[in-house]
mmCIF file of C-alpha atoms in Angstrom:
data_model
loop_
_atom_site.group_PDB
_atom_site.id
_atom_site.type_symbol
_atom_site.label_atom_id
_atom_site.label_comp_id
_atom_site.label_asym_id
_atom_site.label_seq_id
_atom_site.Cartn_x
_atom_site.Cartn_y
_atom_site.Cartn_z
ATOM 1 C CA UNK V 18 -28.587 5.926 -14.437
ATOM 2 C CA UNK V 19 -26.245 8.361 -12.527
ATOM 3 C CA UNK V 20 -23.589 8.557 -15.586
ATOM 4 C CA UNK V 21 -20.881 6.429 -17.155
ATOM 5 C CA UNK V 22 -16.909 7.285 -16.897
ATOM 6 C CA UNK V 23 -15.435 7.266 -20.862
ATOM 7 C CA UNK V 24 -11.824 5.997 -19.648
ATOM 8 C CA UNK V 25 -8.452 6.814 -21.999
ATOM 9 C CA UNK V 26 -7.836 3.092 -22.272
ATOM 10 C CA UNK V 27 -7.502 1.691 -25.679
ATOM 11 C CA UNK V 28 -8.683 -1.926 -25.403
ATOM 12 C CA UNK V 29 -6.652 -3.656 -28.237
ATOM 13 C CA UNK V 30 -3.333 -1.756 -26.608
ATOM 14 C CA UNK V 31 -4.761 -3.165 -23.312
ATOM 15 C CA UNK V 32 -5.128 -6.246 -24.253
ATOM 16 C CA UNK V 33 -1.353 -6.622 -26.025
ATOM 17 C CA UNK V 34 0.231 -5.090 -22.948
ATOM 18 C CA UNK V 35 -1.274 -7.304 -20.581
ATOM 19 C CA UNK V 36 -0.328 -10.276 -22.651
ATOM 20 C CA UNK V 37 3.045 -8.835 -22.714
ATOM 21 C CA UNK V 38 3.425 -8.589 -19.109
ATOM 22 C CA UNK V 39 2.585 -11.984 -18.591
ATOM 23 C CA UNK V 40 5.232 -13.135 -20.727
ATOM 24 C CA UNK V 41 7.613 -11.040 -19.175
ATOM 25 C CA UNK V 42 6.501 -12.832 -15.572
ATOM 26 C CA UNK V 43 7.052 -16.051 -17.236
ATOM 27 C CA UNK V 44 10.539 -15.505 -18.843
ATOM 28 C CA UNK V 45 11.828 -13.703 -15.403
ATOM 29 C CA UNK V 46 9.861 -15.160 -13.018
ATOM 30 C CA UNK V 47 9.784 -11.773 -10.770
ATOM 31 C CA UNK V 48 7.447 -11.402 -7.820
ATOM 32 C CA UNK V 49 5.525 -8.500 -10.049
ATOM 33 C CA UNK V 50 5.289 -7.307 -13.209
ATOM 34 C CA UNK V 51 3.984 -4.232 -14.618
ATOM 35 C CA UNK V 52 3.888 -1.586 -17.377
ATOM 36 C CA UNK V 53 2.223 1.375 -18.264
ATOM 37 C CA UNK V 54 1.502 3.014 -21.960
ATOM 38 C CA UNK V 55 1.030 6.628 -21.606
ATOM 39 C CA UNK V 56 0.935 9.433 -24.491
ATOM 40 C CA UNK V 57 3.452 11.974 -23.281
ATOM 41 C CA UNK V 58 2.272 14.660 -24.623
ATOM 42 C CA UNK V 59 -1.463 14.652 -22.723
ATOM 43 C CA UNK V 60 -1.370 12.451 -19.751
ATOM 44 C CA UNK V 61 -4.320 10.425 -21.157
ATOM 45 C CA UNK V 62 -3.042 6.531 -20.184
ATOM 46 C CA UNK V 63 -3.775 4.356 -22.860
ATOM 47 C CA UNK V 64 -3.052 0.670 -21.148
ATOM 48 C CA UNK V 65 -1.962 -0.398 -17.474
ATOM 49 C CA UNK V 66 -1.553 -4.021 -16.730
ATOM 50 C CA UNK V 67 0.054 -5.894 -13.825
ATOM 51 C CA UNK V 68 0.836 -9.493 -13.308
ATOM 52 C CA UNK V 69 -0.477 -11.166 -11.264
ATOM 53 C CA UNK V 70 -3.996 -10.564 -11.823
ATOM 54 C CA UNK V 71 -6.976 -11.380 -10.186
ATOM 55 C CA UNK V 72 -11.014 -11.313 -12.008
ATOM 56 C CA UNK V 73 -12.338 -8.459 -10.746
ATOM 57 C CA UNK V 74 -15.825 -10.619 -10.817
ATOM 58 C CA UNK V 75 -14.749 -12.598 -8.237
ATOM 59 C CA UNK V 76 -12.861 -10.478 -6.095
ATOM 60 C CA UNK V 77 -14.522 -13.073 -3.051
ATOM 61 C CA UNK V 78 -11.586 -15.352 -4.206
ATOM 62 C CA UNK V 79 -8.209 -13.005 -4.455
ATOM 63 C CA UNK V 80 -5.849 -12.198 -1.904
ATOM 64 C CA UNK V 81 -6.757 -9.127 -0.148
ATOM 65 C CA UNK V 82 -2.702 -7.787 -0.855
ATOM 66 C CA UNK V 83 -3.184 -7.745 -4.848
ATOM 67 C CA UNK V 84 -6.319 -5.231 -4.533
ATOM 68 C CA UNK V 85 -3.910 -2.351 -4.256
ATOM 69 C CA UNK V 86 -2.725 -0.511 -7.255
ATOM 70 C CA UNK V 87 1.011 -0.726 -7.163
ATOM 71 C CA UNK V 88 1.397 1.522 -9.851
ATOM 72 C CA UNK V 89 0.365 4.687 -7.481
ATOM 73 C CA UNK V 90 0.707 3.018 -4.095
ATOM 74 C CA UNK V 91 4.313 1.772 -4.007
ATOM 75 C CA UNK V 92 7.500 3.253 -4.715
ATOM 76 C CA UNK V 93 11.137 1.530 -5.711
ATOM 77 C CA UNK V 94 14.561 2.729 -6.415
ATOM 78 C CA UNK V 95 14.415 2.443 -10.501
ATOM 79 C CA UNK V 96 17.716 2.422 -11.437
ATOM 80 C CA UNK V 97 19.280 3.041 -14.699
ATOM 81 C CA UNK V 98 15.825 4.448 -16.006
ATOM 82 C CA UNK V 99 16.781 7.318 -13.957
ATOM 83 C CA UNK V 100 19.966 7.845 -16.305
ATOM 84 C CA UNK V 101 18.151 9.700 -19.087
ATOM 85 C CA UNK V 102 16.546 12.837 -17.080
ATOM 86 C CA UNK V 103 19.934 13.283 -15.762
ATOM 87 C CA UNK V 104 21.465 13.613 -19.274
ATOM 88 C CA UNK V 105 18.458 15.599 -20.404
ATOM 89 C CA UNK V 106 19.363 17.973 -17.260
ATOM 90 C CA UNK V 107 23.189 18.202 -18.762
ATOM 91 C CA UNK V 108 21.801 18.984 -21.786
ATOM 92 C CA UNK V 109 19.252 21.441 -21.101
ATOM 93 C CA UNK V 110 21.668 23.375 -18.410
ATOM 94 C CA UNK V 111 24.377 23.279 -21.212
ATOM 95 C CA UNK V 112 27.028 21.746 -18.798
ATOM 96 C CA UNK V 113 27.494 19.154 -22.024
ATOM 97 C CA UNK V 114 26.849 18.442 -25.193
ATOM 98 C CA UNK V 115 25.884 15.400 -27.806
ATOM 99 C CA UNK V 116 29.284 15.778 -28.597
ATOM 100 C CA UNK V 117 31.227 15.498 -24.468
ATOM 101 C CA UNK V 118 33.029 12.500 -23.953
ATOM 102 C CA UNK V 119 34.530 11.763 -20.447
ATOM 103 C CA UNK V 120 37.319 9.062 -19.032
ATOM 104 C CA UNK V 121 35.132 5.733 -18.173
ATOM 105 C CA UNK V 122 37.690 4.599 -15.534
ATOM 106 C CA UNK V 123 35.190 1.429 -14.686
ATOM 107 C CA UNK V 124 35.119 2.539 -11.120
ATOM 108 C CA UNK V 125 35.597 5.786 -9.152
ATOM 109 C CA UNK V 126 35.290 6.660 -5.527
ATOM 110 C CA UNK V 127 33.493 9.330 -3.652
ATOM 111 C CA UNK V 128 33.771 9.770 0.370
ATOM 112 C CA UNK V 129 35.309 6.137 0.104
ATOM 113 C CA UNK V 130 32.213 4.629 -1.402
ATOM 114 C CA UNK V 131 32.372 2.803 -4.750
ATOM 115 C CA UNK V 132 30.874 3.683 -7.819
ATOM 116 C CA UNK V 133 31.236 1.244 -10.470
ATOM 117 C CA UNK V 134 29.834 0.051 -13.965
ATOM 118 C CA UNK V 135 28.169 -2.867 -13.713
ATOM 119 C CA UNK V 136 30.433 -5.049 -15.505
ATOM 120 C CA UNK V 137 33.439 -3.283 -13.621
ATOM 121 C CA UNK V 138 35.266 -2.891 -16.717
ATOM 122 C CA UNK V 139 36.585 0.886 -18.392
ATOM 123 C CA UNK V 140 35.591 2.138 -21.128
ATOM 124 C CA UNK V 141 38.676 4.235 -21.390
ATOM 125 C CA UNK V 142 39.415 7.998 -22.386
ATOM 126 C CA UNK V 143 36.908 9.451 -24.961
ATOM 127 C CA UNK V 144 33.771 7.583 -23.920
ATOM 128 C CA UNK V 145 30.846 9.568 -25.993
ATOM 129 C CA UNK V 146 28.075 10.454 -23.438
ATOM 130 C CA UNK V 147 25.855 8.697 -25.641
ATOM 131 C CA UNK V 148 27.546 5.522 -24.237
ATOM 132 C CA UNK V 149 26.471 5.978 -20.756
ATOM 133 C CA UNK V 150 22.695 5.453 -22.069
ATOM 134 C CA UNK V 151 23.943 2.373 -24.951
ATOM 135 C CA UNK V 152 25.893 0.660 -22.571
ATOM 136 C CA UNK V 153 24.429 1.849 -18.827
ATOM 137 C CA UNK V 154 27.314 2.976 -17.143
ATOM 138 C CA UNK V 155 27.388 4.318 -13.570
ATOM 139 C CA UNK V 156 30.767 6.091 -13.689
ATOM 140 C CA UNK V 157 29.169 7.894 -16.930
ATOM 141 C CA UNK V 158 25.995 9.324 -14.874
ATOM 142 C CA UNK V 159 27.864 10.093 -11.691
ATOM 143 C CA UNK V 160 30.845 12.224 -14.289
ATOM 144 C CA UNK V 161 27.326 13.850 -15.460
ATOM 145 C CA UNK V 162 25.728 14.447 -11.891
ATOM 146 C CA UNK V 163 29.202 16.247 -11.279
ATOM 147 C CA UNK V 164 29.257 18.727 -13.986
ATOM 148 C CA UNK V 165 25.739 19.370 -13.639
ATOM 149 C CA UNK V 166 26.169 20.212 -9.818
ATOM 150 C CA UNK V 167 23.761 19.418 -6.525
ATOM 151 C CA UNK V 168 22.101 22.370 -7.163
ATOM 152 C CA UNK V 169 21.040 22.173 -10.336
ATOM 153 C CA UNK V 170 20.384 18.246 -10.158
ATOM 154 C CA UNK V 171 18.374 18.934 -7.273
ATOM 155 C CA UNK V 172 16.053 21.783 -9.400
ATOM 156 C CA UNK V 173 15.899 20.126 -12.072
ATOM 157 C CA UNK V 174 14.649 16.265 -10.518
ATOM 158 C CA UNK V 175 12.168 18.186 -7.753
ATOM 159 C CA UNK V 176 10.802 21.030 -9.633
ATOM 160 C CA UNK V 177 11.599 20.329 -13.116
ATOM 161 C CA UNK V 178 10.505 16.448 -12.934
ATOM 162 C CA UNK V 179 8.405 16.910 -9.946
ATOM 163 C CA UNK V 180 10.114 13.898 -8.794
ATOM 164 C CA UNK V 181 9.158 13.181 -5.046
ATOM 165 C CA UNK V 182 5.397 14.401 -5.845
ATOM 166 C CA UNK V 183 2.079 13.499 -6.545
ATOM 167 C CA UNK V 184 1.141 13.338 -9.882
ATOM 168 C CA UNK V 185 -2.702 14.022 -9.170
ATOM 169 C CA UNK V 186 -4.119 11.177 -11.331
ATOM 170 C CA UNK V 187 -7.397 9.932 -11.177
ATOM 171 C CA UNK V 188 -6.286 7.253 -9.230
ATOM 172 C CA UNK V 189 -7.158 6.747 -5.744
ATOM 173 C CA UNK V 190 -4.234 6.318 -2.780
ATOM 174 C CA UNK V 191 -1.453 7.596 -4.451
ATOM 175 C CA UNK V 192 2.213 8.106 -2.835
ATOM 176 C CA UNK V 193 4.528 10.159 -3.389
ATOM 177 C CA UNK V 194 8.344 9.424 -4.057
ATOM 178 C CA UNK V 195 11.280 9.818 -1.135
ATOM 179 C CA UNK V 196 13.855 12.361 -2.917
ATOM 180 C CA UNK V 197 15.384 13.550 0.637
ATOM 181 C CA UNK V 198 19.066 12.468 -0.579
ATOM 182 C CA UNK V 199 18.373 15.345 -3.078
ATOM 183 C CA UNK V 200 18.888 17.674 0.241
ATOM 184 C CA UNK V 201 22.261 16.349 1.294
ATOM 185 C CA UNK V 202 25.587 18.339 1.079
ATOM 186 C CA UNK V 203 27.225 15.464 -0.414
ATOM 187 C CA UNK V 204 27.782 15.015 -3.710
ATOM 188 C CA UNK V 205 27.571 10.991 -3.529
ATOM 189 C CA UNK V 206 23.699 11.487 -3.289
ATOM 190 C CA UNK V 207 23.836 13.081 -6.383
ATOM 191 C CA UNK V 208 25.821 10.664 -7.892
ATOM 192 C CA UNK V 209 23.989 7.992 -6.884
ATOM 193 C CA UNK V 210 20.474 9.377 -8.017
ATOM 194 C CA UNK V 211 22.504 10.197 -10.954
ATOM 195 C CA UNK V 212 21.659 5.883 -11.918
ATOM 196 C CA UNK V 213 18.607 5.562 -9.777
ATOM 197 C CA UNK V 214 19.861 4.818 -6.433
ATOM 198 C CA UNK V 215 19.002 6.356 -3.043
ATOM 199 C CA UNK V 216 15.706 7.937 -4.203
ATOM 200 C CA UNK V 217 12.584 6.150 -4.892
ATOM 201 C CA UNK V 218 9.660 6.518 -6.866
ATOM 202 C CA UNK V 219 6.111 5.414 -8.024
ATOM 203 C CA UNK V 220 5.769 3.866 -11.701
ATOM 204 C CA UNK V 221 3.473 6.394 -12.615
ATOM 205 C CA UNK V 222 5.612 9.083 -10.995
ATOM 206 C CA UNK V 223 8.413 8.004 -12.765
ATOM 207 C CA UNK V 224 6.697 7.653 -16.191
ATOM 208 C CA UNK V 225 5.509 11.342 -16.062
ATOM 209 C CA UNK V 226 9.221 12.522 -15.326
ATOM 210 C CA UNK V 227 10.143 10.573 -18.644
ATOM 211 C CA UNK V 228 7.455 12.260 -20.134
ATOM 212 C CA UNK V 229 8.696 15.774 -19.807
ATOM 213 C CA UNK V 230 12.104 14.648 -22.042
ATOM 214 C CA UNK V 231 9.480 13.441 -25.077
ATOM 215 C CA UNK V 232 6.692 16.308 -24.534
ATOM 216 C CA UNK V 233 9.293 19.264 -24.986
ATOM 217 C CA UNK V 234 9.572 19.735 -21.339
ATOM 218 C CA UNK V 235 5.855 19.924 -19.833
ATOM 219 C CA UNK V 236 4.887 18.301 -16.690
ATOM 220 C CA UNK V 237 1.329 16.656 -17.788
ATOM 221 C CA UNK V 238 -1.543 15.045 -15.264
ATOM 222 C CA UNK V 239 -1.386 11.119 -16.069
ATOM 223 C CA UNK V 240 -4.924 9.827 -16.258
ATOM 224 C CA UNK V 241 -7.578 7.285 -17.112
ATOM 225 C CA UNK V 242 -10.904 9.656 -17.175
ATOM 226 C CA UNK V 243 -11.670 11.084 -20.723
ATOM 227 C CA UNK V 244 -15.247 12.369 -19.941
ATOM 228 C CA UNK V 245 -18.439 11.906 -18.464
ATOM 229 C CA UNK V 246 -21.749 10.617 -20.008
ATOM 230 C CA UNK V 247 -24.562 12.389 -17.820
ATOM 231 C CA UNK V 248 -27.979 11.102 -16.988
ATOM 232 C CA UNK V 249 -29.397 12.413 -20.242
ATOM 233 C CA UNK V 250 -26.788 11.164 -22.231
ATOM 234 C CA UNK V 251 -24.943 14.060 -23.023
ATOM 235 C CA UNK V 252 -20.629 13.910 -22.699
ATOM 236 C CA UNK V 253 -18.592 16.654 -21.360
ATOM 237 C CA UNK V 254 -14.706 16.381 -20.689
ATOM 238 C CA UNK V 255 -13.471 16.013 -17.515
ATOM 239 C CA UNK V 256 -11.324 19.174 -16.357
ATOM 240 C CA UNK V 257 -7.322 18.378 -15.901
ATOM 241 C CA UNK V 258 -5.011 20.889 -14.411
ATOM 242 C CA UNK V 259 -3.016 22.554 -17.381
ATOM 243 C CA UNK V 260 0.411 21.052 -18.169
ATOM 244 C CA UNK V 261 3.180 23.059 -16.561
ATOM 245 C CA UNK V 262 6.700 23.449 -18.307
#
């Protein structure tokens, strides 16, 4: 034998998530779901399950289009899971604290565009910034993308998040995110990205950004090789860049 590949996967979490996910296709009926388990604080990616799947022993059978991994391949516009790096940002840059609260006017309007909660209704004077992550509120994020500034939102979502990057897993044909609405003048690209909209991401790209807010602030490499098993049976680790804060 050449050598065996000791992955990061943890059957029995492997196992649940993928049952999960097929739940979650059933109750929503979506045209793909997906979800990924990763510890934070290494990289190492414990479960990774899609649905639709397809028996990898009889791959003669499966539609060519589901042998891609959409977890590195494709990117999307994620939305409110974009809301907590930008309060982590605030945070971090000191432009607020735990304790800012804001007016939630239900809608406000930038170069004539709309930006509205989703249930177009105010929260009113004293909204808690914890309320824009409880309740999901676009006019919360884009009040936060303004305080913090383009420039700073920009460093901190392309260098600090790495967002519109590779994320150098083990992983073959992986994307990178489109973050060029981080470049603009305006401030309604900010805004927007402030909730997820206008820049797109991978899953995986995305889950390592989230990563940096639990780990303490360290970019880490996401992957699925632990070691190697040589020829003569002895295991050494596989090398992994160091994490970068």
């Amino acid at each position: 034998r050449e050598g065996d590949v000791v992955t990061t996967i943890e059957p029995e979490v492997q196992t649940r998530l993928a049952l999960d996910i097929e739940k979650v296709q059933e109750r929503y009926s979506s045209q793909e779901s997906g979800g990924i388990i990763m510890d934070p604080a290494t990289g190492a990616i414990l479960a990774i399950a899609t649905y639709p799947t397809y028996d990898g022993n009889a791959l003669q059978s499966v539609d060519p289009s589901m042998l891609g991994n959409s977890f590195v391949e494709h990117v999307h516009e994620f939305g409110s899971i974009m809301k907590p790096m930008t309060i982590a940002s605030a945070l971090d840059a000191g432009v607020i604290t735990p304790n800012t609260t804001y007016n939630d006017t239900g809608c406000i309007y930038l170069s004539n565009y709309p930006i509205c909660n989703y249930d177009l209704k105010a929260r009113g004077p004293g909204t808690p910034v914890q309320q824009i992550l409880s309740q999901s509120l676009n006019v919360g994020a884009s009040f936060i993308a303004t305080e913090l500034g383009s420039t700073r939102m920009r460093d901190y979502f392309i260098n600090h998040y790495a967002l519109g990057t590779t994320t150098g897993v083990d992983l073959p044909a992986e994307a990178s995110g489109i973050v060029t609405n981080l470049k603009s003048p305006r401030q309604l690209e900010y805004d927007e990205a402030s909730f997820g909209q206008g820049i797109a991401m991978t899953p995986l790209e995305t889950i390592r950004a989230l990563a940096v807010i639990a780990n303490g602030g360290y970019l880490v490499t996401p992957h699925v090789g632990s070691s190697i098993i040589n020829a003569e049976g002895i295991e050494g680790p596989i090398s992994l860049p160091q994490r970068q804060q």
